[in-house]
Amino acid sequence: MLIKQEKQLRDKISHLEEKIQLLEKNRIILERKARQADSASKAKSDFLAMVSHEIRTPMNGVIGLSELLLETKLESRQKQFAELILSSARNLLTLINSLLDFSKIEADKMTLDIKPFNLRELLDEIVPLYELAGKRKGVEVNLEVDPGLAECYLGDAYRIRQILVNLLGNGIKFTDRGSVQLSVVLEKKKDPGLIRFTITDSGPGIPEDKQDRLFVAFSQVDNSSTRQYSGTGLGLSICKKLVELMDGTLDFSSRVGQGSSFWFTLRLVRPETVETKLQPDNSVPVPPMTDNQDPGGGSNFPRILIVDDDETNRMVLEEIFRKTDALIVSAENGEQAVQFCRQLPFDLILMDCRMPVMDGFEATARIRKQLRTVGSTTMVIIALTADATMATEKKCRQVGMDGYLLKPLDTTQLQKVLDARLPDFNLAILPEHADSAGRNSLQNTEEAAVDHATLEELCRTIDNIKPVITIFLNLLPRRLKKLEKAVQKQDSTEIASIAHTLRGSCSQFGAYGLAELCSQAEDMARDHNLTVIKQQYDRIYRTAGEVSVILQEKLD
């Protein structure tokens, strides 16, 4: 009996040992597969970054040169061809961006850039663009905003804009008559953080048997070869995934002949204070300057270094700045840029990230090291990159870049960089901006400090405006003093917070010039770019004095 029990025990032990060996083999196999999966995921991310760069770089040349071509004198037929090239290039770029977004979402690589943004300003920027598109089709585009909405929220403004642009664009595309309305309201009056965005159109509606295709990637309601509307079938799929990434919900209702309504809800919190974050930075030959430029010192013009290995990209930027008084130097790689920076002090460097010999990241790190040895921190370095990933943004920040611009280059975004980073030089690369800059430079009188129409309208709205003005004038010196102390301490968070408060309070009186100066200071602080914040404070202080004089007259 005992012998039999011992044999059974040995058999069980042997069986368990076999199971353990099998489990160990499975563990090794699973570990190998996990490593392969991680490697594949990394390879996919690297591939996305590479494809993004390699496709966007030539697109930058096509779009930039097309825009420059359209600014020259062209015959009507030539102009039509150039406009078609530009339109086709932008459409291709939209497709590329959609494919990259979809790939990043599928690979769980999409991250959100959460920071304070002005929701009302966002809506006011988007809707006018679609009002024009609707007008061409005879479709009315309306905006309804809940008066209970706050001005500022924390969220990813870029992705919210992307969702609204897609849904509004669809509404107008599929609507031939009637209207498209964007409504933004508080979902519950007692819950000020839950916001509902609704886009309603009077289009043909969606058949019930085809509604299940709406959010399927690369699928369309009409997949026939004779379909009326073009598209990739990615837009709604990306929108739904983005909304879910922000912990929201997206849904719709539609009936044939009665139009469609798409809505999504997001929980957005109101920031107590404005947070800061980077965006969305020997014997050497004298650098070559462009035609009308003097390489010697003592110039009051800004020196700008363009660093890009692609000759087309360098040419596009040189042509853009040729309209200004800037002194332009071009370098073909990071090593050349480092050498040039030993010879000349630049105000701004536009630095490509991926280059042979030495890339933009290493070049920036070396330039920053050079600057620290001489005790200088005033040089602004902006990355030029086609890689719109958070990893690249983080790397830009780590090496000392002050921000980055995406390729293909958007001249409007470049103008914003020039306004924020080099405000003293008043560089205008956009024709309409040049006109505005010219007008602004003439507005040095006290009358220009306040828009009198706005002030008079406020007086009519409020029966007795004197107490309101008195409170503002009492608080203004204290806020300016706090701002001055924050500037002296180089406290980015405090500067952004005070500038934001000042901007809101002075704009209601029509002091738009002062509001714009405060907005610029706020942007500088958010981007940790305090190189010219002292000069910006001086401008705010002077303009605030002019505003005070005009408002004081209302009290006298």
Coordinates of C-alpha atoms in Angstrom, one line a residue:
M1 CA 0.0 0.0 0.0
L2 CA 2.8 2.4 0.9
I3 CA 4.7 1.5 -2.2
K4 CA 1.7 2.3 -4.3
Q5 CA 1.2 5.7 -2.7
E6 CA 4.9 6.6 -3.2
K7 CA 4.6 5.7 -6.9
Q8 CA 1.4 7.8 -7.3
L9 CA 3.3 10.7 -5.6
R10 CA 6.3 10.3 -7.9
D11 CA 3.9 10.3 -10.9
K12 CA 2.3 13.5 -9.7
I13 CA 5.6 15.2 -9.1
S14 CA 6.8 14.2 -12.6
H15 CA 3.6 15.5 -14.1
L16 CA 4.0 18.8 -12.2
E17 CA 7.6 19.1 -13.4
E18 CA 6.4 18.6 -17.0
K19 CA 3.8 21.3 -16.5
I20 CA 6.4 23.7 -15.0
Q21 CA 8.8 23.0 -17.9
L22 CA 5.9 23.7 -20.3
L23 CA 4.9 26.9 -18.5
E24 CA 8.6 28.0 -18.6
K25 CA 8.8 27.4 -22.3
N26 CA 5.5 29.4 -22.8
R27 CA 6.9 32.2 -20.6
I28 CA 10.0 32.4 -22.8
I29 CA 7.9 32.4 -25.9
L30 CA 5.6 35.1 -24.6
E31 CA 8.5 37.3 -23.5
R32 CA 10.1 36.9 -26.9
K33 CA 6.7 37.9 -28.6
A34 CA 6.3 40.8 -26.2
R35 CA 9.8 42.1 -27.1
Q36 CA 9.0 41.6 -30.8
A37 CA 5.7 43.5 -30.3
D38 CA 7.5 46.4 -28.5
S39 CA 10.1 46.5 -31.2
A40 CA 7.4 46.5 -33.9
S41 CA 5.6 49.3 -32.1
K42 CA 8.7 51.3 -31.9
A43 CA 9.5 50.6 -35.5
K44 CA 6.0 51.8 -36.4
S45 CA 6.5 55.0 -34.5
D46 CA 9.9 55.6 -36.1
F47 CA 8.4 54.8 -39.5
L48 CA 5.6 57.3 -38.9
A49 CA 8.1 60.0 -37.9
M50 CA 10.3 59.3 -40.9
V51 CA 7.3 59.2 -43.4
S52 CA 5.9 62.3 -41.9
H53 CA 9.2 64.1 -42.4
E54 CA 10.0 62.7 -45.8
I55 CA 6.5 63.6 -47.2
R56 CA 6.0 66.9 -45.5
T57 CA 9.4 68.2 -46.6
P58 CA 8.7 68.2 -50.3
M59 CA 5.2 69.4 -49.6
N60 CA 6.7 72.4 -47.8
G61 CA 8.5 73.3 -51.1
V62 CA 5.4 72.8 -53.3
I63 CA 3.1 74.8 -51.1
G64 CA 5.7 77.5 -50.3
L65 CA 6.7 78.1 -53.9
S66 CA 3.1 78.0 -55.1
E67 CA 2.2 80.8 -52.6
L68 CA 5.3 82.8 -53.7
L69 CA 4.4 82.2 -57.4
L70 CA 0.9 83.6 -56.8
E71 CA 2.3 86.8 -55.4
T72 CA 4.1 87.5 -58.7
K73 CA 2.4 89.0 -61.8
L74 CA 0.7 86.1 -63.7
E75 CA -1.6 85.9 -66.6
S76 CA -5.1 84.7 -65.6
R77 CA -4.6 81.2 -67.0
Q78 CA -1.2 80.9 -65.3
K79 CA -2.8 82.1 -62.0
Q80 CA -5.5 79.5 -62.4
F81 CA -2.9 76.7 -62.8
A82 CA -0.9 78.0 -59.8
E83 CA -4.0 78.1 -57.6
L84 CA -4.9 74.5 -58.6
I85 CA -1.4 73.4 -57.7
L86 CA -1.7 75.1 -54.3
S87 CA -5.2 73.7 -53.7
S88 CA -4.1 70.1 -54.7
A89 CA -1.0 70.3 -52.4
R90 CA -3.1 71.4 -49.5
N91 CA -5.7 68.6 -50.1
L92 CA -2.8 66.1 -50.2
L93 CA -1.4 67.5 -47.0
T94 CA -4.9 67.1 -45.3
L95 CA -4.9 63.5 -46.4
I96 CA -1.4 62.9 -45.1
N97 CA -2.3 64.5 -41.8
S98 CA -5.4 62.3 -41.5
L99 CA -3.5 59.1 -42.2
L100 CA -0.9 60.0 -39.6
D101 CA -3.5 60.9 -37.0
F102 CA -5.3 57.6 -37.7
S103 CA -2.0 55.6 -37.4
K104 CA -1.1 57.4 -34.2
I105 CA -4.5 56.7 -32.6
E106 CA -4.4 53.0 -33.7
A107 CA -0.9 52.6 -32.2
D108 CA -2.0 54.4 -29.0
K109 CA 0.6 57.1 -29.6
M110 CA -1.8 60.0 -29.7
T111 CA -1.4 62.3 -26.7
L112 CA -3.3 65.4 -25.8
D113 CA -1.8 68.9 -25.3
I114 CA -3.8 70.2 -22.4
K115 CA -3.4 73.9 -21.6
P116 CA -5.6 77.0 -21.1
F117 CA -7.5 78.2 -24.2
N118 CA -10.2 80.8 -25.0
L119 CA -13.2 78.8 -26.2
R120 CA -15.1 81.9 -27.6
E121 CA -12.0 83.0 -29.6
L122 CA -11.7 79.5 -31.0
L123 CA -15.3 79.5 -32.2
D124 CA -15.0 83.0 -33.6
E125 CA -12.0 81.9 -35.6
I126 CA -13.6 78.8 -37.1
V127 CA -17.1 79.9 -38.0
P128 CA -16.3 82.9 -40.3
L129 CA -14.2 80.5 -42.5
Y130 CA -17.2 78.3 -43.0
E131 CA -19.6 81.3 -43.4
L132 CA -17.6 82.1 -46.6
A133 CA -17.8 78.4 -47.8
G134 CA -21.5 78.3 -47.1
K135 CA -22.1 81.6 -48.8
R136 CA -20.7 80.2 -52.1
K137 CA -23.3 77.4 -51.9
G138 CA -26.1 79.6 -50.7
V139 CA -26.1 77.9 -47.3
E140 CA -26.4 80.0 -44.1
V141 CA -24.0 79.2 -41.3
N142 CA -24.9 80.2 -37.8
L143 CA -23.3 80.1 -34.4
E144 CA -25.2 79.8 -31.1
V145 CA -23.1 80.2 -27.9
D146 CA -24.5 79.7 -24.4
P147 CA -23.9 83.0 -22.5
G148 CA -23.2 80.9 -19.4
L149 CA -20.0 79.5 -20.9
A150 CA -16.7 80.7 -19.4
E151 CA -14.1 82.4 -21.5
C152 CA -11.2 80.1 -20.6
Y153 CA -11.0 76.4 -20.2
L154 CA -8.3 73.7 -20.0
G155 CA -8.2 71.4 -22.9
D156 CA -6.6 70.5 -26.2
A157 CA -7.7 73.4 -28.4
Y158 CA -6.0 72.0 -31.5
R159 CA -7.9 68.7 -31.4
I160 CA -11.3 70.4 -30.5
R161 CA -10.7 72.6 -33.5
Q162 CA -10.0 69.6 -35.6
I163 CA -13.3 67.9 -34.6
L164 CA -15.3 71.0 -35.2
V165 CA -13.7 71.7 -38.6
N166 CA -14.4 68.2 -39.7
L167 CA -18.1 68.2 -38.6
L168 CA -18.8 71.7 -39.9
G169 CA -17.0 70.9 -43.2
N170 CA -19.2 67.8 -43.6
G171 CA -22.3 69.7 -42.8
I172 CA -21.6 72.3 -45.6
K173 CA -20.3 69.7 -48.0
F174 CA -23.6 67.6 -47.8
T175 CA -26.0 70.6 -47.6
D176 CA -27.1 72.3 -50.9
R177 CA -29.7 74.5 -49.4
G178 CA -30.9 75.8 -46.1
S179 CA -28.5 76.1 -43.1
V180 CA -25.8 74.6 -40.9
Q181 CA -25.7 75.6 -37.3
L182 CA -23.0 75.2 -34.6
S183 CA -24.5 75.3 -31.1
V184 CA -22.2 75.2 -28.0
V185 CA -24.1 75.0 -24.7
L186 CA -23.7 73.8 -21.2
E187 CA -25.1 70.3 -21.1
K188 CA -26.4 70.9 -17.5
K189 CA -26.8 74.3 -16.0
K190 CA -25.7 73.0 -12.6
D191 CA -22.6 71.4 -14.2
P192 CA -20.5 74.2 -15.8
G193 CA -17.8 71.8 -16.9
L194 CA -19.8 69.6 -19.2
I195 CA -20.2 71.2 -22.7
R196 CA -22.2 70.0 -25.6
F197 CA -21.2 70.9 -29.2
T198 CA -23.9 70.3 -31.8
I199 CA -23.7 70.7 -35.6
T200 CA -27.1 70.6 -37.3
D201 CA -27.6 70.7 -41.1
S202 CA -30.6 70.7 -43.4
G203 CA -28.9 68.3 -45.8
P204 CA -30.3 65.1 -47.4
G205 CA -30.0 63.0 -44.2
I206 CA -28.5 59.5 -43.9
P207 CA -30.4 56.3 -44.7
E208 CA -31.0 54.2 -41.6
D209 CA -29.5 51.1 -43.2
K210 CA -26.2 52.9 -43.9
Q211 CA -25.8 54.7 -40.6
D212 CA -23.7 51.9 -39.1
R213 CA -20.9 52.7 -41.6
L214 CA -20.4 56.3 -40.4
F215 CA -17.6 55.8 -37.8
V216 CA -15.9 52.9 -39.7
A217 CA -12.4 53.9 -41.0
F218 CA -12.1 54.1 -44.8
S219 CA -15.8 53.6 -45.2
Q220 CA -18.4 55.9 -46.7
V221 CA -22.2 56.0 -46.8
D222 CA -22.0 56.0 -50.6
N223 CA -19.2 53.7 -51.8
S224 CA -20.3 53.5 -55.4
S225 CA -18.0 54.6 -58.2
T226 CA -20.5 57.4 -59.2
R227 CA -20.7 58.9 -55.7
Q228 CA -21.3 62.7 -55.6
Y229 CA -18.9 63.5 -52.7
S230 CA -15.2 62.6 -52.4
G231 CA -13.3 61.7 -49.3
T232 CA -11.2 59.1 -47.5
G233 CA -13.8 58.0 -45.0
L234 CA -11.4 58.8 -42.1
G235 CA -12.8 62.1 -40.8
L236 CA -15.6 60.8 -38.6
S237 CA -13.6 57.8 -37.4
I238 CA -10.8 60.1 -36.2
C239 CA -13.3 62.5 -34.7
K240 CA -14.9 59.8 -32.6
K241 CA -11.5 58.5 -31.4
L242 CA -10.3 62.0 -30.5
V243 CA -13.5 62.7 -28.5
E244 CA -13.1 59.3 -26.7
L245 CA -9.5 60.2 -26.0
M246 CA -10.7 63.3 -24.3
D247 CA -13.2 61.2 -22.2
G248 CA -16.2 62.5 -24.2
T249 CA -18.9 61.0 -26.3
L250 CA -19.9 61.6 -30.0
D251 CA -23.2 60.6 -31.5
F252 CA -25.7 61.7 -34.2
S253 CA -29.3 61.5 -35.3
S254 CA -30.4 61.7 -38.9
R255 CA -33.5 61.2 -41.1
V256 CA -33.7 61.1 -44.8
G257 CA -35.0 64.4 -46.1
Q258 CA -34.8 66.1 -42.7
G259 CA -31.0 66.6 -42.3
S260 CA -28.5 65.4 -39.7
S261 CA -27.3 66.4 -36.3
F262 CA -23.9 65.5 -34.9
W263 CA -23.0 66.3 -31.3
F264 CA -20.2 65.6 -28.8
T265 CA -19.8 66.4 -25.2
L266 CA -16.6 67.2 -23.4
R267 CA -15.8 67.9 -19.7
L268 CA -13.6 71.0 -19.7
V269 CA -12.4 72.5 -16.4
R270 CA -11.8 76.2 -15.8
P271 CA -8.2 76.9 -14.9
E272 CA -7.6 78.7 -11.6
T273 CA -4.3 80.0 -12.9
V274 CA -2.7 80.0 -16.4
E275 CA -0.3 77.2 -16.7
T276 CA 2.9 77.3 -18.8
K277 CA 4.0 74.9 -21.4
L278 CA 6.1 74.9 -24.6
Q279 CA 4.2 74.5 -27.8
P280 CA 2.1 73.4 -31.1
D281 CA 12.9 75.6 -29.9
N282 CA 38.6 78.7 -35.2
S283 CA 38.8 80.2 -38.6
V284 CA 35.2 80.2 -39.9
P285 CA 34.0 81.8 -43.1
V286 CA 31.7 84.8 -42.7
P287 CA 28.2 83.5 -43.3
P288 CA 26.7 84.5 -46.7
M289 CA 24.1 87.2 -46.5
T290 CA 21.3 87.9 -48.9
D291 CA 21.6 90.7 -51.5
N292 CA 20.8 93.9 -49.6
Q293 CA 22.4 93.0 -46.3
D294 CA 25.4 94.2 -44.4
P295 CA 27.3 91.6 -42.4
G296 CA 28.9 94.2 -40.2
G297 CA 27.9 95.0 -36.7
G298 CA 25.8 97.9 -35.4
S299 CA 22.7 97.1 -37.5
N300 CA 19.3 97.8 -36.0
F301 CA 17.8 95.1 -38.2
P302 CA 17.1 91.6 -36.9
R303 CA 19.6 88.9 -37.9
I304 CA 17.8 85.6 -38.8
L305 CA 19.6 82.3 -39.5
I306 CA 17.8 79.8 -41.6
V307 CA 19.2 76.2 -41.2
D308 CA 17.9 73.6 -43.6
D309 CA 19.6 71.0 -45.8
D310 CA 16.9 71.3 -48.4
E311 CA 17.7 74.1 -50.9
T312 CA 14.0 74.6 -51.8
N313 CA 13.0 75.2 -48.2
R314 CA 15.9 77.7 -47.7
M315 CA 14.8 79.5 -50.8
V316 CA 11.2 79.7 -49.7
L317 CA 12.1 81.2 -46.3
E318 CA 14.6 83.6 -47.9
E319 CA 11.9 84.9 -50.3
I320 CA 9.4 85.3 -47.4
F321 CA 11.9 87.4 -45.5
R322 CA 13.0 89.4 -48.5
K323 CA 10.0 91.6 -48.0
T324 CA 11.3 92.7 -44.6
D325 CA 14.4 94.5 -43.4
A326 CA 15.8 91.4 -41.7
L327 CA 19.4 90.3 -42.4
I328 CA 19.2 86.7 -43.6
V329 CA 21.9 84.1 -43.3
S330 CA 21.4 80.5 -44.6
A331 CA 23.2 77.3 -43.4
E332 CA 23.0 73.8 -45.0
N333 CA 23.4 71.8 -41.8
G334 CA 23.8 72.1 -38.0
E335 CA 27.6 72.1 -38.0
Q336 CA 27.6 75.2 -40.3
A337 CA 25.0 76.9 -38.1
V338 CA 27.2 76.4 -35.0
Q339 CA 30.1 77.9 -36.8
F340 CA 28.0 80.9 -38.0
C341 CA 26.8 81.5 -34.5
R342 CA 30.4 81.9 -33.3
Q343 CA 30.8 84.7 -35.8
L344 CA 27.5 86.6 -35.6
P345 CA 24.9 87.2 -32.9
F346 CA 21.5 86.2 -34.3
D347 CA 18.2 87.3 -33.0
L348 CA 16.3 84.3 -34.4
I349 CA 17.3 80.9 -35.7
L350 CA 14.8 78.8 -37.7
M351 CA 16.3 75.3 -37.3
D352 CA 15.4 72.2 -39.3
C353 CA 15.6 69.1 -37.1
R354 CA 16.6 66.3 -39.4
M355 CA 19.8 67.1 -41.4
P356 CA 23.0 65.4 -42.5
V357 CA 26.4 66.1 -40.9
M358 CA 24.8 67.5 -37.7
D359 CA 21.0 67.5 -36.9
G360 CA 19.1 70.5 -35.5
F361 CA 18.9 69.0 -32.0
E362 CA 22.7 68.6 -31.5
A363 CA 23.3 72.0 -33.2
T364 CA 20.9 73.7 -30.8
A365 CA 22.5 72.1 -27.7
R366 CA 25.9 73.3 -28.9
I367 CA 24.7 76.8 -29.7
R368 CA 23.1 77.0 -26.2
K369 CA 26.4 75.9 -24.6
Q370 CA 28.3 78.6 -26.6
L371 CA 25.8 81.2 -25.4
R372 CA 26.1 80.2 -21.8
T373 CA 29.9 80.6 -21.9
V374 CA 29.4 84.2 -22.9
G375 CA 26.5 84.8 -20.6
S376 CA 23.9 85.4 -23.4
T377 CA 20.3 84.1 -23.4
T378 CA 18.7 86.3 -26.0
M379 CA 18.9 84.1 -29.1
V380 CA 15.6 82.6 -30.0
I381 CA 15.7 79.1 -31.7
I382 CA 12.5 77.8 -33.4
A383 CA 12.5 74.2 -34.7
L384 CA 11.2 73.5 -38.2
T385 CA 9.9 69.9 -38.2
A386 CA 7.6 67.7 -40.1
D387 CA 7.3 65.3 -37.2
A388 CA 4.2 66.4 -35.3
T389 CA 4.7 64.1 -32.3
M390 CA 4.9 64.8 -28.6
A391 CA 8.3 63.0 -28.5
T392 CA 9.7 65.5 -30.9
E393 CA 8.2 68.4 -29.0
K394 CA 9.8 67.1 -25.8
K395 CA 13.2 66.7 -27.5
C396 CA 13.0 70.3 -28.8
R397 CA 12.4 71.5 -25.3
Q398 CA 15.1 69.4 -23.8
V399 CA 17.9 70.8 -26.1
G400 CA 16.8 74.4 -25.5
M401 CA 14.6 75.3 -28.4
D402 CA 12.0 78.0 -27.7
G403 CA 9.2 76.5 -29.8
Y404 CA 8.6 74.8 -33.1
L405 CA 6.8 75.3 -36.4
L406 CA 5.4 72.4 -38.5
K407 CA 6.2 71.8 -42.1
P408 CA 4.8 72.7 -44.5
L409 CA 5.3 76.1 -43.0
D410 CA 2.2 78.2 -42.3
T411 CA 3.2 81.8 -42.8
T412 CA 0.4 82.9 -40.4
Q413 CA 2.0 80.8 -37.6
L414 CA 5.4 82.2 -38.6
Q415 CA 4.1 85.7 -38.3
K416 CA 2.8 85.0 -34.8
V417 CA 6.3 83.8 -33.8
L418 CA 7.8 87.0 -35.2
D419 CA 5.3 89.1 -33.3
A420 CA 5.8 87.2 -30.0
R421 CA 9.6 86.7 -30.2
L422 CA 10.8 89.8 -32.0
P423 CA 8.2 92.4 -31.2
D424 CA 10.7 95.3 -31.3
F425 CA 11.5 94.8 -34.9
N426 CA 7.9 94.9 -36.2
L427 CA 8.5 92.3 -38.9
A428 CA 5.6 91.8 -41.2
I429 CA 5.7 88.9 -43.7
L430 CA 2.0 89.0 -44.5
P431 CA 0.7 91.8 -46.7
E432 CA -2.4 92.5 -44.5
H433 CA -0.2 92.3 -41.4
A434 CA 2.2 94.9 -42.9
D435 CA -0.8 97.3 -43.4
S436 CA -1.9 96.6 -39.8
A437 CA 1.6 97.1 -38.5
G438 CA 1.9 100.4 -40.3
R439 CA -1.4 101.6 -38.8
N440 CA -0.4 100.5 -35.4
S441 CA 2.9 102.3 -35.6
L442 CA 1.1 105.5 -36.2
Q443 CA -1.2 105.0 -33.2
N444 CA 0.9 106.8 -30.6
T445 CA -1.7 109.4 -29.6
E446 CA -3.8 109.1 -26.5
E447 CA -6.9 108.9 -28.6
A448 CA -5.6 105.6 -30.2
A449 CA -5.2 103.9 -26.8
V450 CA -9.0 103.4 -26.4
D451 CA -11.6 102.6 -29.0
H452 CA -14.1 105.3 -28.3
A453 CA -17.0 103.5 -30.1
T454 CA -16.6 100.6 -27.7
L455 CA -16.3 102.9 -24.7
E456 CA -19.4 104.8 -25.7
E457 CA -21.3 101.6 -26.3
L458 CA -20.4 100.5 -22.8
C459 CA -21.6 103.8 -21.4
R460 CA -24.9 103.3 -23.0
T461 CA -25.2 99.8 -21.7
I462 CA -24.3 100.7 -18.1
D463 CA -26.3 103.5 -16.6
N464 CA -23.6 104.7 -14.4
I465 CA -20.1 103.7 -15.7
K466 CA -18.1 105.8 -13.2
P467 CA -17.9 103.2 -10.4
V468 CA -16.8 100.6 -12.9
I469 CA -14.0 102.9 -14.2
T470 CA -13.0 103.9 -10.7
I471 CA -12.5 100.2 -9.7
F472 CA -10.5 99.6 -12.8
L473 CA -8.3 102.6 -12.3
N474 CA -7.7 101.7 -8.6
L475 CA -6.7 98.1 -9.5
L476 CA -4.6 99.0 -12.5
P477 CA -1.5 100.4 -10.6
R478 CA -1.5 97.4 -8.2
R479 CA -1.7 94.9 -11.1
L480 CA 1.1 96.7 -13.0
K481 CA 3.2 96.6 -9.8
K482 CA 2.6 92.9 -9.4
L483 CA 3.5 92.4 -13.0
E484 CA 6.7 94.4 -12.6
K485 CA 7.7 92.2 -9.7
A486 CA 6.9 89.0 -11.6
V487 CA 9.0 90.3 -14.5
Q488 CA 11.9 91.1 -12.2
K489 CA 11.7 87.6 -10.7
Q490 CA 11.3 86.0 -14.2
D491 CA 8.2 84.2 -12.8
S492 CA 6.5 82.8 -16.0
T493 CA 3.4 81.5 -14.1
E494 CA 2.8 84.8 -12.3
I495 CA 3.4 86.9 -15.5
A496 CA 1.0 84.8 -17.5
S497 CA -1.7 85.0 -14.8
I498 CA -1.5 88.8 -14.3
A499 CA -1.3 89.5 -18.1
H500 CA -4.3 87.3 -18.7
T501 CA -6.3 89.2 -16.0
L502 CA -5.2 92.6 -17.4
R503 CA -6.1 91.6 -20.9
G504 CA -9.6 90.7 -20.0
S505 CA -10.3 93.8 -17.9
C506 CA -8.9 96.4 -20.2
S507 CA -10.5 95.0 -23.4
Q508 CA -14.0 95.7 -22.1
F509 CA -13.2 99.4 -22.1
G510 CA -12.0 99.3 -25.7
A511 CA -8.3 99.4 -24.8
Y512 CA -7.5 96.8 -27.5
G513 CA -3.9 98.0 -27.9
L514 CA -3.2 97.3 -24.2
A515 CA -5.1 94.0 -24.4
E516 CA -2.9 92.9 -27.3
L517 CA 0.3 93.8 -25.5
C518 CA -0.9 91.8 -22.5
S519 CA -1.8 88.9 -24.8
Q520 CA 1.7 88.9 -26.2
A521 CA 3.2 88.9 -22.7
E522 CA 1.0 86.0 -21.7
D523 CA 2.2 84.0 -24.8
M524 CA 5.8 84.8 -24.0
A525 CA 5.3 83.6 -20.4
R526 CA 3.5 80.4 -21.4
D527 CA 6.4 79.5 -23.8
H528 CA 9.0 80.4 -21.1
N529 CA 10.4 83.0 -23.5
L530 CA 11.3 85.9 -21.2
T531 CA 14.2 87.3 -23.2
V532 CA 12.3 90.5 -24.1
I533 CA 9.7 90.5 -21.3
K534 CA 11.2 93.6 -19.7
Q535 CA 10.7 95.6 -22.9
Q536 CA 7.2 94.2 -23.2
Y537 CA 6.4 95.3 -19.7
D538 CA 7.6 98.8 -20.5
R539 CA 5.2 99.0 -23.5
I540 CA 2.4 97.8 -21.3
Y541 CA 3.2 100.4 -18.7
R542 CA 3.3 103.2 -21.2
T543 CA 0.0 102.2 -22.9
A544 CA -1.7 101.7 -19.5
G545 CA -0.8 105.3 -18.7
E546 CA -2.5 106.5 -21.9
V547 CA -5.6 104.4 -21.2
S548 CA -5.7 105.8 -17.6
V549 CA -5.7 109.4 -18.9
I550 CA -8.6 108.8 -21.2
L551 CA -10.7 106.9 -18.6
Q552 CA -9.9 109.6 -16.0
E553 CA -11.5 112.1 -18.3
K554 CA -14.7 110.2 -18.1
L555 CA -14.7 110.6 -14.4
D556 CA -14.0 114.4 -14.5

